[in-house]
Every structure is written in C-alpha cells, then in structure tokens.
Short mmCIF file of C-alpha atoms in Angstrom, two decimals:
data_model
loop_
_atom_site.label_atom_id
_atom_site.label_comp_id
_atom_site.label_asym_id
_atom_site.label_seq_id
_atom_site.Cartn_x
_atom_site.Cartn_y
_atom_site.Cartn_z
CA GLU A 1 12.52 30.65 23.58
CA THR A 2 12.92 33.33 20.93
CA THR A 3 11.60 32.47 17.49
CA LEU A 4 13.90 32.35 14.48
CA SER A 5 12.00 35.14 12.74
CA THR A 6 12.39 37.37 15.81
CA LEU A 7 16.16 36.73 15.87
CA GLU A 8 16.45 37.46 12.16
CA ASP A 9 14.39 40.65 12.42
CA ALA A 10 16.42 41.89 15.39
CA PHE A 11 19.71 41.18 13.60
CA LEU A 12 18.57 43.09 10.51
CA GLU A 13 17.31 45.99 12.61
CA PHE A 14 20.51 46.26 14.66
CA THR A 15 22.79 46.05 11.61
CA LYS A 16 20.96 48.96 9.95
CA ARG A 17 21.24 51.30 12.92
CA LYS A 18 23.87 54.04 12.76
CA ASP A 19 24.05 54.45 16.55
CA ILE A 20 25.36 50.91 17.15
CA ALA A 21 29.03 50.06 16.69
CA ILE A 22 29.18 46.54 18.17
CA ILE A 23 26.60 43.79 18.35
CA LEU A 24 27.29 41.15 20.99
CA ILE A 25 25.56 37.83 20.45
CA ASN A 26 25.88 34.57 22.35
CA GLN A 27 27.39 31.96 20.10
CA HIS A 28 24.61 29.44 20.65
CA VAL A 29 22.11 32.10 19.52
CA ALA A 30 24.34 33.04 16.58
CA ASP A 31 24.19 29.41 15.46
CA ASP A 32 20.47 29.89 14.85
CA ILE A 33 21.16 32.69 12.33
CA ARG A 34 24.55 31.41 11.13
CA ALA A 35 23.73 31.93 7.44
CA MET A 36 22.90 35.59 8.07
CA LEU A 37 26.11 36.09 10.05
CA ASP A 38 28.21 34.42 7.37
CA ASP A 39 26.65 36.69 4.74
CA TYR A 40 27.19 39.87 6.80
CA HIS A 41 30.36 41.66 5.62
CA GLN A 42 30.02 45.20 6.98
CA ALA A 43 32.67 46.64 9.26
CA PHE A 44 30.10 48.50 11.37
CA PRO A 45 28.38 47.46 13.38
CA THR A 46 30.83 44.70 14.13
CA VAL A 47 29.26 41.44 15.26
CA LEU A 48 31.09 39.63 18.05
CA GLU A 49 30.12 36.18 19.19
CA ILE A 50 30.60 35.56 22.87
CA PRO A 51 30.21 32.48 25.05
CA SER A 52 27.41 32.13 27.51
CA LYS A 53 27.70 30.60 30.94
CA ASP A 54 25.65 27.59 29.80
CA HIS A 55 27.24 26.99 26.38
CA PRO A 56 30.99 26.68 25.70
CA TYR A 57 32.62 28.86 23.05
CA ASP A 58 33.59 27.08 19.82
CA PRO A 59 36.14 29.09 17.79
CA ALA A 60 35.42 26.95 14.71
CA LYS A 61 31.93 28.51 14.53
CA ASP A 62 32.96 32.14 15.09
CA SER A 63 32.24 34.12 11.91
CA VAL A 64 34.73 36.90 12.74
CA LEU A 65 37.50 34.42 13.48
CA LYS A 66 36.74 32.62 10.19
CA ARG A 67 37.15 35.91 8.30
CA VAL A 68 40.45 36.64 10.02
CA GLN A 69 41.71 33.16 9.19
CA LYS A 70 40.65 33.64 5.58
CA LEU A 71 42.54 36.95 5.36
CA PHE A 72 45.73 35.61 6.91
CA GLY A 73 45.58 32.03 5.68
CA ASP A 74 45.98 28.87 7.72
CA ASP A 75 48.71 30.42 9.90
CA ALA A 76 46.06 32.38 11.86
CA LYS A 77 44.57 29.23 13.40
#
C-alpha cells in the first residue's frame, strides 16, 4: 500500500520532468489524488487514467474526459 504523500510526491515529480510526455495512472490510484489531478491543467505531460484488472473504469471520474466534456458541452457525454 503506497502512502498518500508518496503518491503526491511522485505525481509532482513526474509532472515537472521534461522527458515525460504521458503519465499513465490507474483510476483507482488517481482517486487518491483526485484534487491534484483536477487542479492539473498542463498539456504536457498529459495524464491518462486507465483501468486496472481489479478495478473497473468509471468515465465519470476521469479528469481528462471531464475537461473534454467541459470544452464541448453536454453533447460530448
């Protein structure tokens, strides 16, 4: 079990690196740092939430999908 502070530190470290273009994070882990993900607005590195084999994907929680829906309105659902 990874501590919350470790997750937050890793997210901050990865988002500051110039040699990373995409950060893949399991959605159930992303839920633990949801506030940080919702406040992250940089294009690079892009953060993509992916399902894990043990936890189903919930599009309602996906921060990228929420941003796309916000840009295009309710029709993007």
